[in-house]
Short mmCIF file of C-alpha atoms in Angstrom, two decimals:
data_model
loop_
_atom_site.label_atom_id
_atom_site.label_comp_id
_atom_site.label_asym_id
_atom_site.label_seq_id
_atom_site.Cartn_x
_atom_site.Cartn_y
_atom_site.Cartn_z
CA UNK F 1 1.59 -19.80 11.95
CA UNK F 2 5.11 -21.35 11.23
CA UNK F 3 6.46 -18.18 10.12
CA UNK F 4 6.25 -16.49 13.69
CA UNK F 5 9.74 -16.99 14.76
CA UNK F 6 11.37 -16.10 11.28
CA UNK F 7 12.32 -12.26 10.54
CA UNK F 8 14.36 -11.56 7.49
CA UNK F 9 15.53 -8.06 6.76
CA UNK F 10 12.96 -6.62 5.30
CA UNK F 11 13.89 -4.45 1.90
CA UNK F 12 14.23 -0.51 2.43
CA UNK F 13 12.42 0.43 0.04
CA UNK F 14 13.53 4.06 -0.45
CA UNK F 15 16.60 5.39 -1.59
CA UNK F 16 18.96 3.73 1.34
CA UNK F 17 18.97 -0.53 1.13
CA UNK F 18 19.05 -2.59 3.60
CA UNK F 19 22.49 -4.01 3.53
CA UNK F 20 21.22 -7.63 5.08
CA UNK F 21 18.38 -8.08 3.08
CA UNK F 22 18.06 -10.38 0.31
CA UNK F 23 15.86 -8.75 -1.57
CA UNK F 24 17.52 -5.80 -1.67
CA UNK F 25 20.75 -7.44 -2.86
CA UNK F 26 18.67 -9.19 -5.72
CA UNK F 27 17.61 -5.81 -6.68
CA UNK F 28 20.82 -4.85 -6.71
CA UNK F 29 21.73 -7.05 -9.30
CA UNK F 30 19.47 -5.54 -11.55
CA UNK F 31 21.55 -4.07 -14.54
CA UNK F 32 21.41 -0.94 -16.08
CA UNK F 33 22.16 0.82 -19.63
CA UNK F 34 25.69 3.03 -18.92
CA UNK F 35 28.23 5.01 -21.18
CA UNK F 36 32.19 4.88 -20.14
CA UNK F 37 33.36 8.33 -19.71
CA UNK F 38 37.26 7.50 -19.49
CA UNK F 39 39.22 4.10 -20.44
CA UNK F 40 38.59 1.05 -17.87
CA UNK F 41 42.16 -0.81 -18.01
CA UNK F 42 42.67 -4.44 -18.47
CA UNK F 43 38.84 -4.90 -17.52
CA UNK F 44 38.33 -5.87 -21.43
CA UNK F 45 37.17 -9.25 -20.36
CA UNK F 46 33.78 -7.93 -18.92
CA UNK F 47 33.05 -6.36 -22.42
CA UNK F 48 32.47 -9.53 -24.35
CA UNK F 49 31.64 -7.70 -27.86
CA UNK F 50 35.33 -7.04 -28.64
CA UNK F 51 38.97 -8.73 -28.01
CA UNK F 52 40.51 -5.54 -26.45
CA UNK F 53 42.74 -5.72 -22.75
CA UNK F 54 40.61 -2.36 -22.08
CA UNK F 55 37.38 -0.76 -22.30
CA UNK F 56 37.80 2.53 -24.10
CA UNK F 57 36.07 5.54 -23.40
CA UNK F 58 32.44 6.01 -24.64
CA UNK F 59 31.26 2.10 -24.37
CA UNK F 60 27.88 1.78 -24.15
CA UNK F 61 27.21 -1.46 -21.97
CA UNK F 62 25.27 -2.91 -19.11
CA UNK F 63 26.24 -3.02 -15.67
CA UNK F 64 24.73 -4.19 -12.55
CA UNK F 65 22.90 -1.38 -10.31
CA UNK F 66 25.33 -2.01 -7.13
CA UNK F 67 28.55 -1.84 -9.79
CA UNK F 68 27.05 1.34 -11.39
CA UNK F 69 26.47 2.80 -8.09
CA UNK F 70 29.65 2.64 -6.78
CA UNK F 71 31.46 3.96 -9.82
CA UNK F 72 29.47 6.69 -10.03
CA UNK F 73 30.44 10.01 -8.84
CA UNK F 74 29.30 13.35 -9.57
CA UNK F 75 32.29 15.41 -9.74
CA UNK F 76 34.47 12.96 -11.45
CA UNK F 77 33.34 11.25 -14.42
CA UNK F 78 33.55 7.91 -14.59
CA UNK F 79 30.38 6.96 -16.32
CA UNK F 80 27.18 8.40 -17.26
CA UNK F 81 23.98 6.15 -16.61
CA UNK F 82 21.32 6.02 -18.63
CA UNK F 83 17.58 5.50 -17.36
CA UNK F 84 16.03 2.42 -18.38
CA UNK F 85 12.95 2.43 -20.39
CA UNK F 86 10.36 2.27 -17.35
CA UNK F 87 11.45 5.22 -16.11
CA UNK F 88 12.08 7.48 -18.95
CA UNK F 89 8.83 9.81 -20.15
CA UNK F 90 6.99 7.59 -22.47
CA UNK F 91 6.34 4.79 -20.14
CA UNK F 92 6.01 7.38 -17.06
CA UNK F 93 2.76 8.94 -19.68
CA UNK F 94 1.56 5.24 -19.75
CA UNK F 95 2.04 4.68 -15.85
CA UNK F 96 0.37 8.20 -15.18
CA UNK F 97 -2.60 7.53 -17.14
CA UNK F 98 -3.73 4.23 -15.99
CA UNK F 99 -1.16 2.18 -13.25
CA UNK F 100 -3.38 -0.92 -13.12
CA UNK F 101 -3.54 -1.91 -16.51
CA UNK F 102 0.64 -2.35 -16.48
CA UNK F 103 2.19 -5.83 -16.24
CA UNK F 104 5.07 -4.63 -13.13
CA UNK F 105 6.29 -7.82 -12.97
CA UNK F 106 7.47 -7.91 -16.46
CA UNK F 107 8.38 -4.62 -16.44
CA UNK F 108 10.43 -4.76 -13.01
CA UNK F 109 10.34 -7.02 -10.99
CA UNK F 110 11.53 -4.55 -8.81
CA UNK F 111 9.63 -1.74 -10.32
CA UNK F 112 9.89 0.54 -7.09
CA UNK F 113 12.87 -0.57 -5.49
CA UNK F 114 14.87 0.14 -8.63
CA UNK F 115 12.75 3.21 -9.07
CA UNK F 116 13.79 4.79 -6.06
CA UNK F 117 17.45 3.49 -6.55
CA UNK F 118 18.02 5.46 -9.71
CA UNK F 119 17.87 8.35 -7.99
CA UNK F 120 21.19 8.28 -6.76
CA UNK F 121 22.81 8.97 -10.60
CA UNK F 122 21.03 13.06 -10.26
CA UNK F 123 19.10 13.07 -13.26
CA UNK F 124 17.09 15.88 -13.79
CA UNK F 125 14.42 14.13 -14.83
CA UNK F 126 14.12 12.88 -10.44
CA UNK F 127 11.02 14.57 -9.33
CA UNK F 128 9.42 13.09 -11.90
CA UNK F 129 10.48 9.61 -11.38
CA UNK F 130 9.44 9.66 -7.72
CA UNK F 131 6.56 11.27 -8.08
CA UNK F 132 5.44 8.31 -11.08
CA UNK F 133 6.42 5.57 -8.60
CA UNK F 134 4.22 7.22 -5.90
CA UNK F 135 1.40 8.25 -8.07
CA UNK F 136 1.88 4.14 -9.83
CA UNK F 137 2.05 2.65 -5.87
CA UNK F 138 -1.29 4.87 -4.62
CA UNK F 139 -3.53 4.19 -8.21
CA UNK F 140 -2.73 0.08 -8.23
CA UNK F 141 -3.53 0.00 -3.79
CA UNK F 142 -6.84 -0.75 -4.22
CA UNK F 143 -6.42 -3.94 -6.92
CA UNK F 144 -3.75 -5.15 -4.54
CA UNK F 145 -6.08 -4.76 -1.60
CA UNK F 146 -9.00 -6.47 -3.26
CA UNK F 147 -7.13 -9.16 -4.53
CA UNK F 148 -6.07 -10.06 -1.64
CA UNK F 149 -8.58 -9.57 0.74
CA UNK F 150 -11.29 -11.67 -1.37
CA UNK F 151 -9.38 -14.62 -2.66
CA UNK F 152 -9.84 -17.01 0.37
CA UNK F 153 -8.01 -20.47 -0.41
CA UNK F 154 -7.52 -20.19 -4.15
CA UNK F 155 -5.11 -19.95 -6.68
CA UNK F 156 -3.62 -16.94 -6.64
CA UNK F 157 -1.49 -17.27 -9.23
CA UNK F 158 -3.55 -15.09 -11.63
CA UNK F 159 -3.97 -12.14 -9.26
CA UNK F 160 -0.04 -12.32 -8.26
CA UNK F 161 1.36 -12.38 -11.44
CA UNK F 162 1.46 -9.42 -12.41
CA UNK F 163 2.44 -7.45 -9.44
CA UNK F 164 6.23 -5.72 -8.58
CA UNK F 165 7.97 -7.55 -5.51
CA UNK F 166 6.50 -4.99 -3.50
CA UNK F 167 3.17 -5.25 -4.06
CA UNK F 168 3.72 -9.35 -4.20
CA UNK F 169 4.63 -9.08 -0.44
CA UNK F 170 1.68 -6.60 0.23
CA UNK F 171 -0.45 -9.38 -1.15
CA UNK F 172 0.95 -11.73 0.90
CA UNK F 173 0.38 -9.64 4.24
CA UNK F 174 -3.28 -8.79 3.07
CA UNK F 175 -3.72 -12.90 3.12
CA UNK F 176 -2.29 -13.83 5.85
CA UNK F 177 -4.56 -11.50 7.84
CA UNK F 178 -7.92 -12.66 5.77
CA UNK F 179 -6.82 -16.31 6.26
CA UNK F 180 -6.38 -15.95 9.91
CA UNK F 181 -9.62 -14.18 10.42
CA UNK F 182 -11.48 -17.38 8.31
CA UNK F 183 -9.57 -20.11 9.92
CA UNK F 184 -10.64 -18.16 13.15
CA UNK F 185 -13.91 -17.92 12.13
CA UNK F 186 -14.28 -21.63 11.01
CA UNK F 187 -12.94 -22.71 14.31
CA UNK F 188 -9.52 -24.12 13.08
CA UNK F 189 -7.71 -21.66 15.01
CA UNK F 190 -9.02 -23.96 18.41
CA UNK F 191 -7.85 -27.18 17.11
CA UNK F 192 -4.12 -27.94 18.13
CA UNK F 193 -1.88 -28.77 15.65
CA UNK F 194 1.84 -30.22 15.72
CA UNK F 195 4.42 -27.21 14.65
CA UNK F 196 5.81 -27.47 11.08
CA UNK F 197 9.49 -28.12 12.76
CA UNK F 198 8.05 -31.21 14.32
CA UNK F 199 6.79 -32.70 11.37
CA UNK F 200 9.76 -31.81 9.51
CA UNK F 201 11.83 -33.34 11.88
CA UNK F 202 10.61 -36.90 11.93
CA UNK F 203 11.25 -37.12 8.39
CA UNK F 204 14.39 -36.68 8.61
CA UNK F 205 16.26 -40.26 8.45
CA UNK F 206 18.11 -41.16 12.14
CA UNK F 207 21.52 -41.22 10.62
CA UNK F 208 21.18 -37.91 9.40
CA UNK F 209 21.10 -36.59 13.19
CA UNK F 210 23.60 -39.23 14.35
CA UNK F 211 26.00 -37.44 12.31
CA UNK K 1 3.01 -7.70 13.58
CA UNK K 2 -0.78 -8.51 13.62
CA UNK K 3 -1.97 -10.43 16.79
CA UNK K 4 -3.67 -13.86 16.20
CA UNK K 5 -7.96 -13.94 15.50
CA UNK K 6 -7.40 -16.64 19.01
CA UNK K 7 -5.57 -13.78 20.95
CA UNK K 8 -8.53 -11.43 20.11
CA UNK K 9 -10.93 -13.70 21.30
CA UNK K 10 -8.84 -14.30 24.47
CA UNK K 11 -9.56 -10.26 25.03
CA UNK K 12 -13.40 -10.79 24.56
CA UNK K 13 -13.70 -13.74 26.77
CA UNK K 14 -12.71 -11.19 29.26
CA UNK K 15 -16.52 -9.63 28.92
CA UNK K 16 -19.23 -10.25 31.18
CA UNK K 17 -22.32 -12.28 30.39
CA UNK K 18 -25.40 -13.38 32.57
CA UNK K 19 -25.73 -17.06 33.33
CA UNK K 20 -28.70 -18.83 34.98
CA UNK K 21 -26.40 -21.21 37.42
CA UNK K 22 -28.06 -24.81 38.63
CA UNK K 23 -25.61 -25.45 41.18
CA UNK K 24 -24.89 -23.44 44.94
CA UNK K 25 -20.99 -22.06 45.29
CA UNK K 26 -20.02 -19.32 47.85
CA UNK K 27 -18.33 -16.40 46.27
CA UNK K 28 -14.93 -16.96 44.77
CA UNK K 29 -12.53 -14.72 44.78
CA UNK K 30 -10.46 -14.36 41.33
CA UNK K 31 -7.52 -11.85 40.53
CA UNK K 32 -9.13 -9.44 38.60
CA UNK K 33 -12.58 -9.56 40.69
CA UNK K 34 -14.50 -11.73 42.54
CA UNK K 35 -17.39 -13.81 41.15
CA UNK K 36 -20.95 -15.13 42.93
CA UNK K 37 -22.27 -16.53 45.01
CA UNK K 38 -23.68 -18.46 42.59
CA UNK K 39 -27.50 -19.87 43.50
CA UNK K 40 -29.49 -21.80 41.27
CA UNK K 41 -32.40 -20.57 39.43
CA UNK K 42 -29.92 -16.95 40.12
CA UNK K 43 -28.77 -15.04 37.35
CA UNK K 44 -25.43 -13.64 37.89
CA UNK K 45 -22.95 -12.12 35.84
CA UNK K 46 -19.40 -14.12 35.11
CA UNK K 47 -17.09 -13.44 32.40
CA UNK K 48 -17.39 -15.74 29.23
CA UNK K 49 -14.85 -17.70 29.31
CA UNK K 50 -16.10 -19.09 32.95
CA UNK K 51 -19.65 -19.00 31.21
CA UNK K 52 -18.55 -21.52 28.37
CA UNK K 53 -16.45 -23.45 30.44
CA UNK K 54 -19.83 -23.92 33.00
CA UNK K 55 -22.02 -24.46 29.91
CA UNK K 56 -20.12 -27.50 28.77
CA UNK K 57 -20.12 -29.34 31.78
CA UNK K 58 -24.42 -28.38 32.01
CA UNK K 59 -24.09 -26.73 35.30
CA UNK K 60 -25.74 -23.45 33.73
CA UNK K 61 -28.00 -21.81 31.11
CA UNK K 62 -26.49 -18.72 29.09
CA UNK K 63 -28.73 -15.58 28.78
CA UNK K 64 -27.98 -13.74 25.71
CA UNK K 65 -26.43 -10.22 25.95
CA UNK K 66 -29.73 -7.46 25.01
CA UNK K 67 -28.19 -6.91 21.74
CA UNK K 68 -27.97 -10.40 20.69
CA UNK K 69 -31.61 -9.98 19.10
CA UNK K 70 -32.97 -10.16 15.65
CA UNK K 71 -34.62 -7.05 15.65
CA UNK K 72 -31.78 -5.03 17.44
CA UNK K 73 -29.58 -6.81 14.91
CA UNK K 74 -31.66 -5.93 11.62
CA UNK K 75 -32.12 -2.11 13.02
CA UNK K 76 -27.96 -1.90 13.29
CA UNK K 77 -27.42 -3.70 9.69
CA UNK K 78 -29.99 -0.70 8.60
CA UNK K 79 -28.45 1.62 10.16
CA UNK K 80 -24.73 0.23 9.07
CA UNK K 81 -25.62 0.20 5.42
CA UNK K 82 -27.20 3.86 5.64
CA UNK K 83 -24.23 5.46 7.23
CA UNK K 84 -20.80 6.24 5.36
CA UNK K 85 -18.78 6.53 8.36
CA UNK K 86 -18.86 3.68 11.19
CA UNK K 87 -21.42 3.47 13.35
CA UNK K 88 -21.31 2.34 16.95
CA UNK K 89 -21.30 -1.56 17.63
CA UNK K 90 -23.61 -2.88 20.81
CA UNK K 91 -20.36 -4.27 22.00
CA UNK K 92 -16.45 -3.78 21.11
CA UNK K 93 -16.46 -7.73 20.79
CA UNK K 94 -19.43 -7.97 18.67
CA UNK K 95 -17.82 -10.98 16.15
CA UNK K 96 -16.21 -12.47 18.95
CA UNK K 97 -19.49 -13.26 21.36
CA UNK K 98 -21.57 -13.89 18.62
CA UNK K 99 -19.06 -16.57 17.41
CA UNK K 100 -18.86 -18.03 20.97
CA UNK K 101 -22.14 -17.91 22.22
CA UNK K 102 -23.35 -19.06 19.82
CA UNK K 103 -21.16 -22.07 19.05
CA UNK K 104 -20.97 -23.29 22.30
CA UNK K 105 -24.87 -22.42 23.76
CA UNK K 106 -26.84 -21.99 20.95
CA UNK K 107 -29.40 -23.91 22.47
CA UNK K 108 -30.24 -20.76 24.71
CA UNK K 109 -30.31 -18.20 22.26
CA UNK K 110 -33.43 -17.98 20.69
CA UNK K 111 -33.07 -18.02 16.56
CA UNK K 112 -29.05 -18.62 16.50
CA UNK K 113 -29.05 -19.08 12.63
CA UNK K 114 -30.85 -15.29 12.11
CA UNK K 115 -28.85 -14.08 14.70
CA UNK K 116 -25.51 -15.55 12.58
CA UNK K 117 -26.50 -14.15 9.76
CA UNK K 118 -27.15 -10.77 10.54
CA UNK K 119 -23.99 -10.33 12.42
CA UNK K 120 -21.62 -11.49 9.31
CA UNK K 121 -23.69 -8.83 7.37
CA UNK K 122 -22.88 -6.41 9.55
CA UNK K 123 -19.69 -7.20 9.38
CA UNK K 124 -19.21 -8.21 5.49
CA UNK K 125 -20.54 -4.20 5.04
CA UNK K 126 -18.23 -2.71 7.95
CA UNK K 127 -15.41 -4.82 5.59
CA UNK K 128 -16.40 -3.32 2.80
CA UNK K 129 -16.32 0.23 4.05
CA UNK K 130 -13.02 -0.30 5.75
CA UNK K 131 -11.53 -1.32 2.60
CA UNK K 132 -13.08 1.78 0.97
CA UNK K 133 -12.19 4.25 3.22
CA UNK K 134 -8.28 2.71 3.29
CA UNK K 135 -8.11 3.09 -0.70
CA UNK K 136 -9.71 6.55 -0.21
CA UNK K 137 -6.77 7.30 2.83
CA UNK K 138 -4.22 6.13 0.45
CA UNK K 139 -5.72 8.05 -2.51
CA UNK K 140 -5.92 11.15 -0.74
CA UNK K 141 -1.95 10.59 0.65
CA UNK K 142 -3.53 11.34 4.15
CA UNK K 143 -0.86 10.79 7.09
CA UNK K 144 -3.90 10.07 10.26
CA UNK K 145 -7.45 8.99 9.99
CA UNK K 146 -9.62 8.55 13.24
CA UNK K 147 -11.34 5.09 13.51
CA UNK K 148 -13.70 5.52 15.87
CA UNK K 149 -16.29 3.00 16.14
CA UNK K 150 -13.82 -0.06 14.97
CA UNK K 151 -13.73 -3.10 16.67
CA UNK K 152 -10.49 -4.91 17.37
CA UNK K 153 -11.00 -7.54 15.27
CA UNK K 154 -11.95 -5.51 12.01
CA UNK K 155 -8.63 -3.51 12.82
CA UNK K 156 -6.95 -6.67 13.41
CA UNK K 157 -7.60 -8.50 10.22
CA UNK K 158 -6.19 -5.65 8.01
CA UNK K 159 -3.63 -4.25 10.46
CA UNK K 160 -0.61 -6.36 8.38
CA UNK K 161 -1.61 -5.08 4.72
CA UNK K 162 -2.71 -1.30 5.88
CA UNK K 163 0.45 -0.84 7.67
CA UNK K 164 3.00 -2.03 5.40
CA UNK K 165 1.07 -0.61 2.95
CA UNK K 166 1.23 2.89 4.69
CA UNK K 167 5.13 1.97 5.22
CA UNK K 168 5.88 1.36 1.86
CA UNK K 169 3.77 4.41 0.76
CA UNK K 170 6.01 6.78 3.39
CA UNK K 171 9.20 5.77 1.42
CA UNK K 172 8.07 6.39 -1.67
CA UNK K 173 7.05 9.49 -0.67
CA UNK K 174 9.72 10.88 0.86
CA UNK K 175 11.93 9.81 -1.94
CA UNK K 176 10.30 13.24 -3.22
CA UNK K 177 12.49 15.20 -1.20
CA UNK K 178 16.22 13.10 -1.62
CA UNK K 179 18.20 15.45 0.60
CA UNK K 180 16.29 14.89 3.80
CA UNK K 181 16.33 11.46 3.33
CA UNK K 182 20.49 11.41 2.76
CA UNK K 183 23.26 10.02 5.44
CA UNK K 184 20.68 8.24 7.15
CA UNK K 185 22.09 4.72 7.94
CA UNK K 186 19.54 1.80 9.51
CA UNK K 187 22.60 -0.04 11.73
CA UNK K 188 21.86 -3.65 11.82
#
C-alpha cells in the first residue's frame, strides 16, 4: 500500500471540526440561506443585487457556513439563519421513510457534516435534525457495506456516485480491506514490488533535482 | 488501521504442522522453542513456515492437519450454513493454512481442489453472516457485540469499514445530546 505513510486530518464529523482538515474546511465553505438582523456597513460589495455602501437590515442572502458561524450569536442579533432545504421537515419525511433511495451527493455533498454543523444556530427544530442524520447514516449502512465489499476491481463509479463524503470514504475503507484480502488471496501480496515513490522518482527529469 | 492479509499470515505460519523429514539433524534450538531431532521416515512437528521452507528444497513430505479433510470440511460447511451465530473453526488460521498448504505442498494433500473449495465456502457464508450481523449491530445502535468464534482474518478484512463506520455512527449520535458534546477541543 502507498498510502501507509500518509495521514491527513481526518474530518470530525460531529458538531466540533477539525481545524487541520481539509475536508472539513471544504465543508465549511458550504453556504447557507441567512436574514440580516441589523445594517452591515460598507460591506455592500458582498451583496451584488444592489449598488448600496451597506447591507441594510433584513437582507436575505447567502453566506458561507464558517462566515455564518462566526457572526452568529445568540444573545445579540446579528443574523438569523435559515435551514436549508435538506434539513427542514419535508425532505427529513422523505429521508425518514426510505434513506437509500436519496441521491446524498446531490443533495450534500456533505450531507452529515453540514447536518451536524447546523446545529450550532439553536433551532428548535435540532433533535430532529440529528436524529434524521442518524436514522439516514444507520438505514443507507448496509448499501454502503455491500457495495463495497462485493465490487472487486470494477468500476465503481456507479455505486459511488451517489453517496455523501462520508459514506464515499466508508466505501473506500470497505475496499481497501476486500482488495487486500483478494490480492492476498491471489498471491500478489508475496510478489515484491518497487514503492510508488520510486517509480515516481525516476520520472522525474535530472535537472529537475539538480535544481 | 487494519494490519496487512501478509502480516496475518506471518501469525499463522507461527502454527505447528507434522512433516515426514528425509534428512537426519540433531535438535535445534530456536528462540521461541526448540525443534527435532529430525530422523527420516520420522514425523515431527515444526511450525509452517520451517515446513514450507523444507518442502521447497524436497527435504520433507507435509502431513495435512486432521481437519484438512473433505468430509470434516463438508460436515463444518453443514454445520456453518445451519447455524445463525458462528460456529467454531478447526483452527484460528483456517484460510491461512489452507492457502499455504496447499499452494506450496499440494502434492501431499490428498484432493487439494475439494479441499479449496470447501474452505472458500465456508468462508464466503461466515462473510456473509458477518456482514449481516454488522448491518443488524448498526441497525439495532448496539455499542458491544461478542465475536466469538471469528478468525483473525475475517475480523481483519472488515476491521477498516466496521470501525470507521462505528466511529462515524458515535458522532452522529451523540450530536443528540449537543451540551455534552460542547467545549471539547481535539488539540492538534
Amino acid at each position: 500500500m502507498d498510502t501507509q505513510s500518509y495521514h491527513p486530518v481526518q474530518p470530525g464529523v460531529g458538531m466540533e471540526e477539525n481545524y487541520l482538515s481539509l475536508d472539513d474546511i471544504l465543508l465549511s465553505h458550504e453556504r447557507l440561506p441567512i436574514r440580516t438582523e441589523c445594517a452591515f456597513p460598507r460591506l455592500g460589495f458582498l451583496e451584488k443585487s444592489s449598488d448600496t455602501q451597506d447591507i441594510p437590515e433584513g437582507t436575505k442572502m447567502e453566506l458561507p457556513l464558517w462566515l455564518s458561524k462566526g457572526l452568529y450569536e445568540r444573545k445579540r442579533r446579528v443574523l438569523s439563519v435559515e435551514l436549508p432545504k435538506v434539513y427542514k421537515e419535508g425532505w427529513r419525511t422523505v429521508f425518514n421513510a426510505d434513506s437509500n433511495v436519496v441521491d446524498l451527493h446531490k443533495m450534500g455533498p456533505y450531507y452529515y457534516g453540514l447536518g451536524s454543523q447546523m446545529l450550532h444556530f439553536e433551532s428548535p427544530e435540532n433533535p430532529e435534525i440529528a436524529q434524521t442524520l442518524l436514522q439516514t447514516f444507520i438505514g443507507r449502512f448496509r448499501r454502503t457495506m455491500d457495495s463495497s465489499q462485493n465490487a472487486y476491481n470494477e468500476d465503481t463509479s456507479a455505486l459511488v456516485e451517489r453517496l455523501d463524503c462520508l459514506e464515499k470514504a466508508l466505501f473506500r475503507s470497505g475496499q481497501s480491506g476486500l482488495n487486500g484480502f483478494q490480492s492476498w488471496e491471489k498471491g500478489q501480496a508475496s510478489q515484491l514490488t518497487a514503492s510508488s515513490l520510486v517509480l515516481n522518482y525516476r520520472k522525474r527529469k535530472i535537472t529537475d533535482i539538480q535544481t | 488501521m487494519a494490519m496487512d492479509p501478509s502480516e496475518v499470515e506471518f501469525l499463522a505460519e507461527k502454527e505447528t504442522v507434522k512433516i515426514i523429514p528425509n534428512f537426519s539433524l540433531d535438535k535445534i534450538f530456536l528462540i521461541g522453542g526448540d525443534l527435532g531431532p529430525f530422523n527420516p521416515g520420522l514425523p515431527v512437528d515444526v511450525p509452517v513456515w520451517l515446513a514450507l521452507n523444507l518442502k521447497q528444497r524436497q527435504k520433507c513430505r507435509v502431513i495435512p492437519p486432521d481437519w484438512m479433510e473433505v468430509e470434516k470440511l463438508e460436515e463444518m460447511r453443514d454445520l456453518e450454513r445451519k447455524e445463525e451465530t458462528f460456529t467454531p473453526v478447526p483452527s484460528p488460521y483456517y484460510m491461512e493454512l489452507t492457502k499455504l498448504l496447499l499452494n506450496h505442498a499440494s502434492d501431499n494433500i490428498p484432493k487439494a481442489d475439494e479441499i479449496r473449495t470447501l474452505v472458500k465456502d465456508i468462508w464466503d457464508t461466515r462473510i456473509a453472516k458477518l456482514r449481516l450481523s454488522a448491518d443488524s449491530f448498526i441497525s439495532q445502535q448496539e455499542a458491544h457485540a461478542k465475536l466469538d468464534n471469528l478468525t483473525l482474518m475475517e475480523i481483519n478484512t472488515v476491521r477498516a469499514f466496521l470501525l470507521d463506520s462505528l466511529n462515524c455512527m458515535y458522532k452522529l449520535r451523540s450530536n443528540l445530546q449537543p451540551s455534552s458534546s460542547k467545549g471539547q477541543f481535539i488539540d492538534y
